[in-house]
Short mmCIF file of C-alpha atoms in Angstrom, two decimals:
data_model
loop_
_atom_site.label_atom_id
_atom_site.label_comp_id
_atom_site.label_asym_id
_atom_site.label_seq_id
_atom_site.Cartn_x
_atom_site.Cartn_y
_atom_site.Cartn_z
CA MET A 569 -4.35 -89.49 -32.63
CA SER A 570 -5.48 -93.39 -32.06
CA VAL A 571 -7.05 -95.40 -29.40
CA LYS A 572 -6.60 -99.17 -28.90
CA ASP A 573 -8.92 -101.52 -26.53
CA ASP A 574 -6.35 -103.59 -24.19
CA ASP A 575 -9.07 -106.60 -25.05
CA GLU A 576 -7.72 -107.15 -28.40
CA ALA A 577 -4.89 -109.70 -28.25
CA LYS A 578 -4.48 -110.01 -31.74
CA GLY A 579 -4.48 -106.92 -34.14
CA GLU A 580 -5.11 -103.26 -32.99
CA THR A 581 -8.25 -102.09 -33.85
CA VAL A 582 -7.75 -98.23 -34.93
CA PHE A 583 -10.13 -95.37 -34.17
CA ASP A 584 -10.16 -91.32 -35.62
CA VAL A 585 -10.37 -89.63 -32.49
CA LEU A 586 -10.51 -86.64 -34.51
CA SER A 587 -13.96 -88.01 -36.10
CA ALA A 588 -14.96 -88.73 -32.59
CA GLY A 589 -18.22 -87.06 -31.30
CA THR A 590 -18.16 -85.19 -27.64
CA GLU A 591 -20.74 -85.75 -25.47
CA PHE A 592 -20.22 -83.86 -22.94
CA CYS A 593 -17.40 -81.30 -21.47
CA GLU A 594 -18.01 -79.00 -18.77
CA PRO A 595 -15.48 -78.40 -15.84
CA ILE A 596 -16.62 -79.29 -11.95
CA ARG A 597 -15.18 -78.50 -8.91
CA VAL A 598 -13.65 -81.87 -7.62
CA GLU A 599 -11.72 -82.57 -4.17
CA VAL A 600 -8.47 -83.85 -5.25
CA GLU A 601 -6.36 -86.09 -2.70
CA LEU A 602 -2.37 -85.64 -3.38
CA SER A 603 0.28 -87.78 -2.87
CA ASP A 604 1.26 -86.07 0.65
CA GLY A 605 -2.66 -87.06 2.16
CA LYS A 606 -3.42 -83.23 1.40
CA LYS A 607 -6.29 -82.34 0.10
CA THR A 608 -7.43 -79.91 -2.33
CA VAL A 609 -10.41 -78.56 -4.53
CA GLU A 610 -10.03 -78.05 -8.14
CA GLU A 611 -11.89 -77.41 -11.08
CA LEU A 612 -11.23 -80.00 -13.25
CA THR A 613 -12.98 -80.47 -16.82
CA PHE A 614 -14.40 -83.68 -17.82
CA ARG A 615 -14.72 -84.84 -21.51
CA VAL A 616 -17.40 -87.26 -22.47
CA MET A 617 -16.48 -88.95 -25.97
CA THR A 618 -17.21 -92.17 -28.39
CA PHE A 619 -14.86 -93.56 -30.71
CA GLU A 620 -16.54 -95.06 -33.76
CA PRO A 621 -14.57 -97.68 -35.25
CA LYS A 622 -12.64 -97.06 -38.25
CA GLN A 623 -14.33 -97.95 -41.78
CA GLY A 624 -16.67 -100.75 -40.20
CA ARG A 625 -14.03 -102.17 -38.29
CA GLY A 626 -13.67 -103.06 -34.62
CA GLN A 627 -15.39 -102.09 -31.55
CA LYS A 628 -17.06 -98.92 -30.12
CA VAL A 629 -15.51 -97.43 -27.34
CA HIS A 630 -16.64 -94.88 -23.86
CA CYS A 631 -13.78 -92.35 -23.19
CA ILE A 632 -13.68 -89.67 -20.33
CA TYR A 633 -10.72 -87.39 -20.20
CA VAL A 634 -10.34 -85.39 -17.68
CA TYR A 635 -8.08 -82.50 -17.32
CA SER A 636 -7.18 -78.77 -15.68
CA GLY A 637 -7.57 -75.57 -17.47
CA THR A 638 -4.10 -74.45 -15.91
CA ASP A 639 -1.87 -77.09 -15.88
CA PHE A 640 -1.61 -78.68 -19.44
CA GLN A 641 0.46 -81.40 -18.84
CA SER A 642 -2.14 -83.53 -16.54
CA LEU A 643 -4.11 -85.64 -18.04
CA TYR A 644 -6.20 -88.42 -17.16
CA ILE A 645 -8.14 -91.21 -18.88
CA PHE A 646 -10.77 -93.82 -18.92
CA HIS A 647 -11.81 -95.36 -22.15
CA VAL A 648 -14.20 -98.66 -22.19
CA SER A 649 -15.11 -100.98 -25.05
CA GLU A 650 -18.27 -103.00 -25.89
CA ASN A 651 -16.41 -106.11 -24.62
CA GLY A 652 -14.97 -104.82 -21.66
CA PHE A 653 -17.93 -103.24 -20.45
CA GLY A 654 -18.94 -106.85 -19.17
CA ARG A 655 -15.73 -107.09 -16.67
CA LEU A 656 -16.42 -103.20 -15.89
CA ARG A 657 -20.36 -104.22 -15.25
CA GLU A 658 -19.76 -106.92 -13.04
CA SER A 659 -17.13 -105.18 -10.76
CA LEU A 660 -19.26 -102.12 -10.23
CA GLY A 661 -22.54 -103.79 -9.99
CA LEU A 662 -24.31 -102.04 -12.94
CA VAL A 663 -27.40 -102.72 -14.26
CA VAL A 664 -27.31 -100.17 -17.14
CA GLU A 665 -26.08 -101.62 -20.76
CA PHE A 666 -23.23 -100.34 -22.91
CA GLU A 667 -25.52 -98.14 -25.16
CA ASN A 668 -26.79 -95.91 -21.97
CA PHE A 669 -23.55 -96.19 -19.82
CA LEU A 670 -22.49 -92.38 -21.03
CA VAL A 671 -25.76 -91.14 -20.59
CA GLU A 672 -26.13 -91.93 -16.78
CA ILE A 673 -22.46 -90.98 -16.53
CA ILE A 674 -23.13 -87.43 -18.10
CA LYS A 675 -26.86 -87.16 -15.90
CA ILE A 676 -24.29 -87.60 -12.62
CA LEU A 677 -21.97 -85.79 -13.61
CA LYS A 678 -24.23 -82.77 -14.42
CA GLN A 679 -25.38 -83.04 -10.46
CA CYS A 680 -21.83 -82.43 -8.99
CA PRO A 681 -20.86 -78.87 -8.09
CA ARG A 682 -20.24 -76.76 -10.39
CA PRO A 683 -17.59 -73.83 -10.50
CA VAL A 684 -20.00 -71.02 -10.40
CA SER A 685 -23.31 -72.96 -8.74
CA SER A 686 -23.94 -71.22 -5.14
CA ASP A 687 -26.52 -74.27 -4.54
CA PRO A 688 -25.40 -77.02 -1.69
CA PRO A 689 -24.23 -79.66 -4.18
CA ARG A 690 -26.35 -83.04 -3.67
CA TYR A 691 -23.31 -84.96 -5.25
CA LYS A 692 -19.49 -84.49 -4.26
CA ALA A 693 -16.52 -85.31 -6.80
CA THR A 694 -13.08 -86.73 -4.99
CA LEU A 695 -10.22 -87.79 -7.13
CA ASP A 696 -7.48 -89.72 -5.55
CA THR A 697 -4.29 -89.41 -7.29
CA LYS A 698 -1.54 -90.88 -4.49
CA ASN A 699 -0.70 -93.79 -7.14
CA PRO A 700 1.54 -92.07 -10.28
CA LYS A 701 0.25 -94.41 -12.32
CA GLU A 702 -3.74 -94.57 -12.34
CA VAL A 703 -6.03 -92.38 -10.02
CA ILE A 704 -8.98 -93.13 -8.58
CA PHE A 705 -12.51 -91.01 -9.45
CA ASN A 706 -15.10 -91.13 -6.94
CA VAL A 707 -18.93 -89.88 -6.73
CA LEU A 708 -20.45 -89.44 -3.23
CA GLU A 709 -24.03 -88.67 -2.88
CA GLY A 710 -25.21 -87.02 0.42
CA THR A 711 -27.92 -88.40 1.81
CA GLY A 712 -28.15 -86.35 5.41
CA PHE A 713 -26.64 -89.54 7.14
CA ARG A 714 -23.67 -90.24 5.55
CA ASN A 715 -21.95 -90.26 1.76
CA VAL A 716 -22.57 -93.10 -0.17
CA PRO A 717 -20.53 -94.06 -3.02
CA HIS A 718 -22.55 -94.19 -5.88
CA ILE A 719 -20.10 -94.41 -8.71
CA ILE A 720 -16.11 -95.23 -8.78
CA LEU A 721 -13.62 -95.36 -12.09
CA THR A 722 -9.97 -95.91 -12.47
CA PHE A 723 -8.38 -93.45 -14.64
CA SER A 724 -5.17 -94.03 -16.35
CA VAL A 725 -2.72 -91.18 -16.17
CA GLY A 726 -1.87 -89.83 -19.38
CA GLY A 727 2.02 -89.91 -20.69
CA HIS A 728 3.80 -87.32 -22.38
CA GLU A 729 2.76 -88.67 -25.91
CA ALA A 730 -0.75 -88.73 -25.08
CA VAL A 731 -0.41 -85.10 -23.70
CA LYS A 732 0.94 -84.16 -26.82
CA GLN A 733 -1.37 -85.42 -29.10
CA PHE A 734 -4.46 -84.55 -26.87
CA LEU A 735 -3.17 -80.86 -27.01
CA ASP A 736 -2.86 -81.53 -30.28
CA PHE A 737 -6.60 -82.67 -30.37
CA ARG A 738 -7.43 -79.38 -28.35
CA LEU A 739 -5.60 -76.65 -30.33
CA ARG A 740 -7.65 -77.71 -33.31
CA GLU A 741 -10.94 -77.82 -31.77
CA THR A 742 -9.74 -73.83 -30.41
CA GLN A 743 -8.31 -73.20 -33.78
CA LYS A 744 -12.02 -73.89 -34.69
CA ALA A 745 -13.65 -71.82 -32.35
CA LEU A 746 -11.33 -68.99 -33.05
CA ASP A 747 -12.20 -69.03 -36.74
CA VAL A 748 -16.09 -69.21 -35.57
CA SER A 749 -14.90 -65.85 -33.34
CA ARG A 750 -13.03 -64.18 -36.32
CA GLY A 751 -16.41 -64.78 -38.27
CA GLU A 752 -18.82 -63.42 -35.60
CA TYR A 753 -16.69 -60.58 -34.47
CA THR A 754 -16.51 -59.92 -38.74
CA ASP A 755 -20.17 -59.87 -38.75
CA ALA A 756 -20.43 -57.79 -35.55
CA SER A 757 -17.87 -55.09 -37.17
CA ASN A 758 -19.94 -55.65 -40.34
CA LYS A 759 -23.40 -54.79 -38.37
CA CYS A 760 -21.72 -52.00 -36.20
CA ASP A 761 -20.88 -50.09 -39.66
CA LYS A 762 -24.67 -50.93 -41.06
CA LEU A 763 -25.64 -49.34 -38.16
CA SER A 764 -23.52 -46.46 -37.50
CA ALA A 765 -24.47 -45.54 -41.29
CA SER A 766 -28.03 -45.84 -40.62
CA LEU A 767 -27.87 -43.49 -37.37
CA ALA A 768 -25.84 -41.20 -39.16
CA GLU A 769 -28.52 -41.18 -41.88
CA ALA A 770 -31.62 -41.14 -39.24
CA GLN A 771 -29.38 -38.43 -37.61
CA LYS A 772 -29.36 -36.32 -41.33
CA LYS A 773 -33.12 -37.22 -41.87
CA LEU A 774 -33.75 -36.12 -38.21
CA GLU A 775 -31.85 -32.76 -38.46
CA ALA A 776 -33.43 -31.93 -42.25
CA GLN A 777 -36.87 -32.45 -40.50
CA GLU A 778 -36.12 -30.26 -37.62
CA GLU A 779 -35.00 -27.63 -39.81
CA ARG A 780 -38.17 -27.85 -41.93
CA PHE A 781 -40.23 -27.85 -39.16
CA LYS A 782 -38.55 -24.47 -37.66
CA ASN A 783 -39.46 -22.47 -41.10
CA PHE A 784 -43.26 -24.30 -41.26
CA GLN A 785 -43.47 -22.90 -37.41
CA SER A 786 -42.08 -19.42 -38.02
CA GLU A 787 -43.97 -19.18 -41.46
CA THR A 788 -47.13 -20.30 -39.39
CA LYS A 789 -46.94 -17.79 -36.99
CA ALA A 790 -45.92 -15.05 -38.90
CA VAL A 791 -49.10 -15.86 -41.19
CA SER A 792 -51.17 -15.87 -38.49
CA GLU A 793 -49.99 -12.67 -36.24
CA THR A 794 -50.24 -10.69 -39.38
CA GLU A 795 -53.85 -12.01 -39.98
CA ARG A 796 -54.80 -11.18 -36.16
CA LYS A 797 -53.75 -7.93 -36.65
CA ALA A 798 -55.48 -6.83 -40.35
CA LEU A 799 -58.45 -8.17 -38.72
CA THR A 800 -58.38 -5.99 -35.69
CA GLU A 801 -57.43 -2.89 -36.98
CA ARG A 802 -60.29 -3.34 -40.07
CA PHE A 803 -62.61 -4.11 -37.12
CA ASP A 804 -61.37 -0.90 -35.48
CA GLN A 805 -61.96 0.78 -38.42
CA GLU A 806 -65.60 -0.17 -38.91
CA ARG A 807 -66.81 -0.04 -35.39
CA ALA A 808 -65.43 3.52 -35.33
CA GLU A 809 -66.96 4.32 -38.72
CA MET A 810 -70.50 2.91 -37.95
CA LYS A 811 -70.04 4.68 -34.68
CA LYS A 812 -69.67 7.97 -36.56
CA ASN A 813 -72.74 7.11 -38.92
CA PHE A 814 -74.83 6.26 -36.00
CA GLU A 815 -74.10 10.09 -34.47
CA ARG A 816 -74.13 12.07 -37.44
CA GLU A 817 -77.65 10.29 -38.49
CA LYS A 818 -78.75 10.66 -35.03
CA SER A 819 -77.75 14.63 -35.00
CA ASP A 820 -79.46 14.92 -38.88
CA LEU A 821 -82.85 12.80 -37.44
CA GLU A 822 -83.27 15.17 -34.44
CA SER A 823 -82.74 18.09 -36.19
CA ARG A 824 -85.15 17.29 -39.11
CA HIS A 825 -87.49 16.19 -36.11
CA GLN A 826 -87.34 19.55 -34.89
CA GLN A 827 -87.73 21.13 -38.51
CA ALA A 828 -91.20 19.04 -39.01
CA GLU A 829 -92.81 19.81 -35.71
CA ASP A 830 -92.04 23.55 -36.43
CA LEU A 831 -93.42 23.33 -39.98
CA LEU A 832 -96.67 21.21 -38.45
CA SER A 833 -97.54 23.65 -36.08
CA ALA A 834 -97.70 26.16 -38.96
CA GLN A 835 -99.43 23.97 -41.29
CA VAL A 836 -101.74 23.34 -38.29
CA LYS A 837 -102.87 26.51 -37.86
CA LYS A 838 -103.23 27.44 -41.78
CA LEU A 839 -104.65 24.15 -42.54
CA GLY A 840 -107.19 22.78 -40.16
CA PRO A 841 -109.30 22.36 -43.46
CA GLU A 842 -107.19 20.04 -44.50
CA CYS A 843 -107.75 17.21 -42.23
CA HIS A 844 -109.56 15.46 -44.29
CA GLU A 845 -107.05 14.73 -46.77
CA LEU A 846 -104.74 14.20 -43.83
CA ARG A 847 -106.75 11.09 -42.59
CA LYS A 848 -106.33 9.77 -46.25
CA SER A 849 -102.88 10.22 -45.68
CA GLN A 850 -102.66 8.81 -42.04
CA SER A 851 -103.86 5.34 -43.71
CA GLU A 852 -101.50 5.33 -46.83
CA LEU A 853 -98.88 5.58 -44.56
CA SER A 854 -100.65 3.05 -42.36
CA ASP A 855 -100.26 0.76 -45.44
CA LYS A 856 -96.51 1.61 -45.70
CA VAL A 857 -95.90 1.12 -42.35
CA SER A 858 -96.78 -2.44 -42.69
CA GLU A 859 -94.95 -2.66 -45.93
CA LEU A 860 -91.99 -1.36 -43.66
CA SER A 861 -92.38 -4.06 -40.74
CA ASP A 862 -92.74 -6.63 -43.87
CA LEU A 863 -89.22 -5.88 -45.08
CA LEU A 864 -87.98 -5.92 -41.43
CA GLU A 865 -89.24 -9.39 -41.26
CA THR A 866 -87.11 -10.23 -44.25
CA SER A 867 -84.18 -8.18 -42.54
CA GLU A 868 -84.50 -11.18 -39.69
CA LYS A 869 -84.66 -13.66 -42.28
CA ASN A 870 -81.61 -12.53 -43.20
CA ARG A 871 -80.04 -11.81 -40.12
CA ARG A 872 -80.60 -15.64 -38.56
CA LEU A 873 -79.75 -17.01 -42.29
CA LEU A 874 -76.27 -15.21 -41.39
CA GLU A 875 -76.33 -16.96 -37.76
CA GLU A 876 -76.97 -20.60 -39.52
CA LYS A 877 -73.62 -19.49 -41.93
CA ILE A 878 -72.13 -18.88 -38.47
CA ALA A 879 -73.31 -21.85 -36.94
CA GLN A 880 -71.92 -23.39 -39.84
CA LEU A 881 -68.06 -22.01 -39.58
CA LYS A 882 -68.68 -22.71 -36.19
CA THR A 883 -68.82 -26.40 -37.30
CA GLN A 884 -66.55 -26.65 -39.67
CA SER A 885 -63.97 -25.03 -37.44
CA GLN A 886 -64.39 -27.83 -35.09
CA GLN A 887 -64.29 -30.53 -38.10
CA GLU A 888 -60.91 -28.85 -38.41
CA LYS A 889 -59.92 -29.50 -35.04
CA ASP A 890 -60.26 -33.06 -34.78
CA ALA A 891 -58.73 -32.96 -37.91
CA ARG A 892 -55.75 -31.89 -36.68
CA GLN A 893 -56.15 -33.81 -33.47
CA GLU A 894 -56.52 -37.39 -35.89
CA ALA A 895 -53.37 -35.63 -37.81
CA GLU A 896 -51.25 -35.42 -34.47
CA THR A 897 -52.39 -39.00 -33.60
CA LYS A 898 -50.52 -40.46 -36.51
CA LEU A 899 -47.93 -38.35 -36.22
CA GLU A 900 -47.08 -39.37 -32.71
CA LYS A 901 -47.37 -43.22 -34.28
CA THR A 902 -44.92 -42.31 -36.91
CA TRP A 903 -42.30 -40.75 -34.63
CA ILE A 904 -42.31 -44.54 -32.83
CA GLU A 905 -41.19 -46.02 -35.40
CA LEU A 906 -37.42 -44.79 -36.23
CA ASN A 907 -36.63 -47.87 -38.65
CA VAL A 908 -39.19 -46.48 -41.17
CA ILE A 909 -38.00 -42.83 -41.04
CA GLN A 910 -38.43 -41.95 -44.79
CA LYS A 911 -41.78 -42.79 -44.61
CA GLU A 912 -42.07 -40.90 -41.40
CA CYS A 913 -40.58 -37.93 -42.80
CA GLN A 914 -43.09 -37.96 -46.06
CA SER A 915 -46.33 -38.43 -44.04
CA ARG A 916 -45.00 -35.60 -42.00
CA GLN A 917 -44.64 -33.18 -45.21
CA GLU A 918 -48.06 -34.46 -45.96
CA ILE A 919 -49.71 -33.05 -42.84
CA ILE A 920 -48.10 -30.14 -42.80
CA GLY A 921 -49.30 -29.82 -46.59
CA GLN A 922 -53.08 -30.50 -45.52
CA GLN A 923 -52.48 -28.31 -42.25
CA ASN A 924 -51.47 -25.37 -45.03
CA GLU A 925 -54.50 -26.37 -46.97
CA ARG A 926 -56.96 -26.18 -44.01
CA LEU A 927 -55.28 -22.99 -43.42
CA ILE A 928 -56.09 -21.80 -46.61
CA GLU A 929 -59.60 -22.71 -46.25
CA LEU A 930 -60.37 -20.91 -42.64
CA SER A 931 -58.97 -17.76 -44.72
CA ALA A 932 -61.81 -18.33 -47.34
CA SER A 933 -64.26 -19.35 -44.82
CA VAL A 934 -63.40 -15.44 -42.89
CA ARG A 935 -63.66 -13.88 -46.56
CA GLU A 936 -67.20 -15.46 -46.77
CA TRP A 937 -67.85 -14.29 -43.00
CA GLU A 938 -66.75 -10.93 -44.22
CA SER A 939 -68.71 -10.63 -47.26
CA ALA A 940 -71.78 -12.24 -45.42
CA CYS A 941 -71.32 -8.99 -43.18
CA SER A 942 -70.87 -6.58 -45.93
CA ASP A 943 -74.33 -8.08 -46.86
CA LEU A 944 -75.60 -7.19 -43.51
CA ARG A 945 -74.76 -3.91 -43.65
CA LYS A 946 -75.97 -3.21 -47.13
CA THR A 947 -79.65 -4.44 -46.31
CA ALA A 948 -79.10 -1.88 -42.94
CA ALA A 949 -78.27 1.07 -45.39
CA ALA A 950 -81.78 0.25 -47.28
CA ALA A 951 -83.59 -0.14 -44.28
CA ASP A 952 -82.36 3.47 -43.34
CA THR A 953 -82.88 4.45 -46.51
CA ARG A 954 -86.89 3.77 -46.40
CA ALA A 955 -86.69 4.97 -43.04
CA LYS A 956 -85.42 8.34 -44.48
CA GLU A 957 -87.95 8.46 -46.87
CA LEU A 958 -91.13 7.66 -44.23
CA GLN A 959 -89.57 10.61 -42.19
CA THR A 960 -90.00 13.00 -45.37
CA GLU A 961 -93.93 11.55 -45.97
CA LEU A 962 -94.57 12.11 -42.04
CA THR A 963 -93.72 15.69 -42.51
CA THR A 964 -97.13 16.55 -44.08
CA SER A 965 -98.96 15.59 -40.92
CA SER A 966 -98.94 16.44 -36.94
CA GLN A 967 -100.03 12.49 -36.45
CA ALA A 968 -97.20 11.33 -39.05
CA VAL A 969 -94.61 13.42 -36.31
CA SER A 970 -95.45 10.54 -33.33
CA LYS A 971 -94.86 8.03 -36.44
CA LEU A 972 -91.45 9.12 -36.83
CA GLU A 973 -90.67 9.30 -33.60
CA LYS A 974 -91.58 5.64 -33.34
CA GLU A 975 -89.42 4.74 -36.63
CA LEU A 976 -86.77 6.58 -34.74
CA ARG A 977 -86.97 4.44 -31.90
CA LYS A 978 -87.14 1.35 -34.25
CA SER A 979 -83.95 2.41 -36.12
CA GLU A 980 -81.99 3.13 -32.66
CA GLN A 981 -83.11 -0.55 -32.01
CA LYS A 982 -81.69 -1.63 -35.45
CA LEU A 983 -78.46 0.31 -34.50
CA GLN A 984 -78.37 -1.66 -31.42
CA THR A 985 -78.94 -5.03 -33.78
CA ARG A 986 -75.90 -3.98 -35.19
CA MET A 987 -73.69 -3.00 -32.02
CA ALA A 988 -75.15 -6.81 -31.16
CA LEU A 989 -73.71 -8.15 -34.34
CA VAL A 990 -70.03 -5.73 -33.71
CA LYS A 991 -70.19 -7.71 -30.39
CA GLU A 992 -70.77 -10.85 -31.97
CA GLN A 993 -67.74 -10.11 -34.46
CA GLU A 994 -65.93 -9.30 -31.25
CA HIS A 995 -66.63 -12.80 -29.98
CA LEU A 996 -65.55 -14.53 -33.41
CA LEU A 997 -62.48 -12.58 -33.10
CA THR A 998 -61.85 -13.90 -29.54
CA GLN A 999 -62.57 -17.49 -30.41
CA GLN A 1000 -60.08 -17.25 -33.76
CA LYS A 1001 -57.40 -16.10 -31.28
CA GLN A 1002 -57.82 -18.72 -28.62
CA GLU A 1003 -57.30 -20.97 -31.78
CA LEU A 1004 -54.53 -19.70 -32.69
CA GLU A 1005 -53.67 -20.02 -28.85
CA LYS A 1006 -54.34 -23.51 -29.53
CA SER A 1007 -52.13 -24.04 -32.59
CA SER A 1008 -49.06 -22.47 -30.97
CA ARG A 1009 -49.28 -24.94 -27.93
CA LYS A 1010 -49.51 -27.98 -30.73
CA SER A 1011 -46.22 -26.34 -32.11
CA ALA A 1012 -45.20 -26.61 -28.22
CA SER A 1013 -45.78 -30.10 -27.97
CA MET A 1014 -44.61 -30.92 -31.50
CA ALA A 1015 -41.23 -29.42 -30.49
CA GLN A 1016 -41.45 -31.45 -27.18
CA LYS A 1017 -42.07 -34.64 -29.81
CA LEU A 1018 -38.85 -33.78 -31.57
CA ASN A 1019 -36.77 -33.52 -28.37
CA ASP A 1020 -38.09 -37.12 -27.54
CA LEU A 1021 -36.89 -37.81 -30.56
CA LYS A 1022 -33.32 -36.90 -29.82
CA ALA A 1023 -33.23 -38.64 -26.39
CA ALA A 1024 -34.14 -41.65 -28.76
CA HIS A 1025 -31.83 -40.82 -31.00
CA ALA A 1026 -29.31 -40.18 -27.95
CA ALA A 1027 -30.18 -43.68 -26.63
CA LEU A 1028 -29.61 -45.31 -29.92
CA GLN A 1029 -25.89 -43.57 -29.64
CA GLN A 1030 -25.30 -45.43 -26.19
CA HIS A 1031 -26.35 -48.35 -27.69
CA ASN A 1032 -23.80 -48.30 -29.88
CA SER A 1033 -21.34 -47.01 -27.82
CA ASP A 1034 -21.98 -50.76 -25.84
CA LEU A 1035 -21.52 -52.73 -29.11
CA LEU A 1036 -18.45 -51.14 -29.43
CA GLU A 1037 -17.36 -51.87 -26.14
CA LYS A 1038 -18.41 -55.21 -26.88
CA LEU A 1039 -16.62 -55.75 -29.89
CA ASP A 1040 -13.34 -54.64 -28.10
CA ASP A 1041 -13.90 -57.06 -25.67
CA SER A 1042 -14.10 -59.51 -28.55
CA ARG A 1043 -10.99 -58.30 -29.56
CA GLN A 1044 -8.82 -58.40 -26.21
CA GLN A 1045 -10.44 -62.69 -26.06
CA LEU A 1046 -9.30 -63.55 -29.81
CA SER A 1047 -5.63 -61.68 -28.74
CA ASN A 1048 -5.58 -63.89 -25.58
CA ASN A 1049 -6.66 -66.84 -27.64
CA GLU A 1050 -4.02 -66.50 -30.46
CA GLN A 1051 -1.55 -65.86 -27.48
CA MET A 1052 -2.51 -69.01 -26.07
CA ILE A 1053 -2.31 -70.93 -29.46
CA LYS A 1054 1.17 -69.54 -30.38
CA TRP A 1055 2.09 -71.62 -27.02
CA LEU A 1056 0.41 -74.49 -27.86
CA ASN A 1057 2.41 -74.65 -31.54
CA GLN A 1058 5.37 -73.83 -29.36
CA GLN A 1059 4.80 -76.87 -27.22
CA LEU A 1060 3.62 -79.16 -30.14
CA THR A 1061 6.45 -78.04 -32.50
CA GLU A 1062 8.67 -78.89 -29.57
CA ALA A 1063 6.47 -82.66 -29.18
CA GLN A 1064 6.55 -83.32 -32.68
CA LEU A 1065 10.37 -83.94 -32.93
CA GLN A 1066 10.05 -87.39 -31.57
CA THR A 1067 6.03 -88.13 -32.92
CA HIS A 1068 5.27 -91.82 -33.59
CA PRO A 1069 1.58 -93.36 -33.21
CA VAL A 1070 0.57 -93.52 -29.27
CA VAL A 1071 -1.69 -96.82 -28.22
CA PHE A 1072 -3.82 -96.35 -25.03
CA GLY A 1073 -4.29 -99.55 -22.90
CA GLY A 1074 -7.51 -99.61 -21.49
#
């Protein structure tokens, strides 16, 4: 395809239209006046191009093509060269230079009404087609009082050869766009395949993680339930045994007290002269009572140490709760990042291992607490032994009977202390039950998070289906473009039977 400026009287300056640059190409709503005087509104495409001189010869030419997207036989052409622009400038009263002429034209065209625009236009484009050889393009600017002509250009009507050459140019341009669309379609298909593969892999990993979580939950629940039952049974057995021991020791002390009372009554009658010796033994017994008081103070210190150990255990349990909360926070953050699902699974396994280690540490602390309780029982048994020894010594005097009654009351107080320790053990067991319930609630929250991940996975699947629908639309558009290309190739084949260079006149 070639263009010739009509100012070149001698020797034609030929331009390569395939190398021309398109400055503007958009549809505009134009009011077309037909040959019979009727007016209609059509959507016409305006293509503004610049032709450079071939091999440095000739002059630069500005061209404007107007055509319809439905009627391929209608083509209107306007072009002006550097030499012819002077006459055009004088006739239209332009103040713009040749280099900026297309820039101003494009600005005006952009302000003309568009097919999809709903705003009232400032400019109005008209096309007078009464003359079969040339048409007049006019842009009117609305001022609110009347429409003022802004620019008037005369377009020549393209003949059969011009239409054929322009369709050839558009066919090549469409073919390039089709190649680009095919490339984009191929890239989109590859991305969709990769996304489907990654989704499938993520789904497999999610199912595996869900299975591991269920196994861990069932194992944790079974271990916690077994430990709870064992602790409850052990506590019930120890309480029943301590109660039996208390009843047995009480009955023994009462019987011994009665025997000692009877014996002392008989001895008081027979051993009156031995009062002096009994007073000495009373002083000795007082010393032993002081020793027993020291022993009780030592037992009290041991009890306080046990209380401190229990407080340390509570502190350690609170630290473990805080560590679990931190682990849950990290777990929530890792679930958000689906693109690093592998790292997420690894961190989840590490958290599970840490929880197992903490459960083991908790079991060890429980065993330490049990050993401390056993030490306390041994200390209490030693105190009972000392009390029994004191009771046998008090059987030698009547005044020792009253001392023995006091020791009996002290023993009862010790038993009450033991019962208080038993209640504390029950309280600790209740706390452990509450911790188990908290673990169950945490497991439920983790299950809820797993459901949220499933919902996110469903959203990804929906996004994938949307992409597939877009791919189907692209396939349909490609099919329509291929049909258009086939029709253009057919028209081009019919037109190429009489091919020869075409020269456009200004």
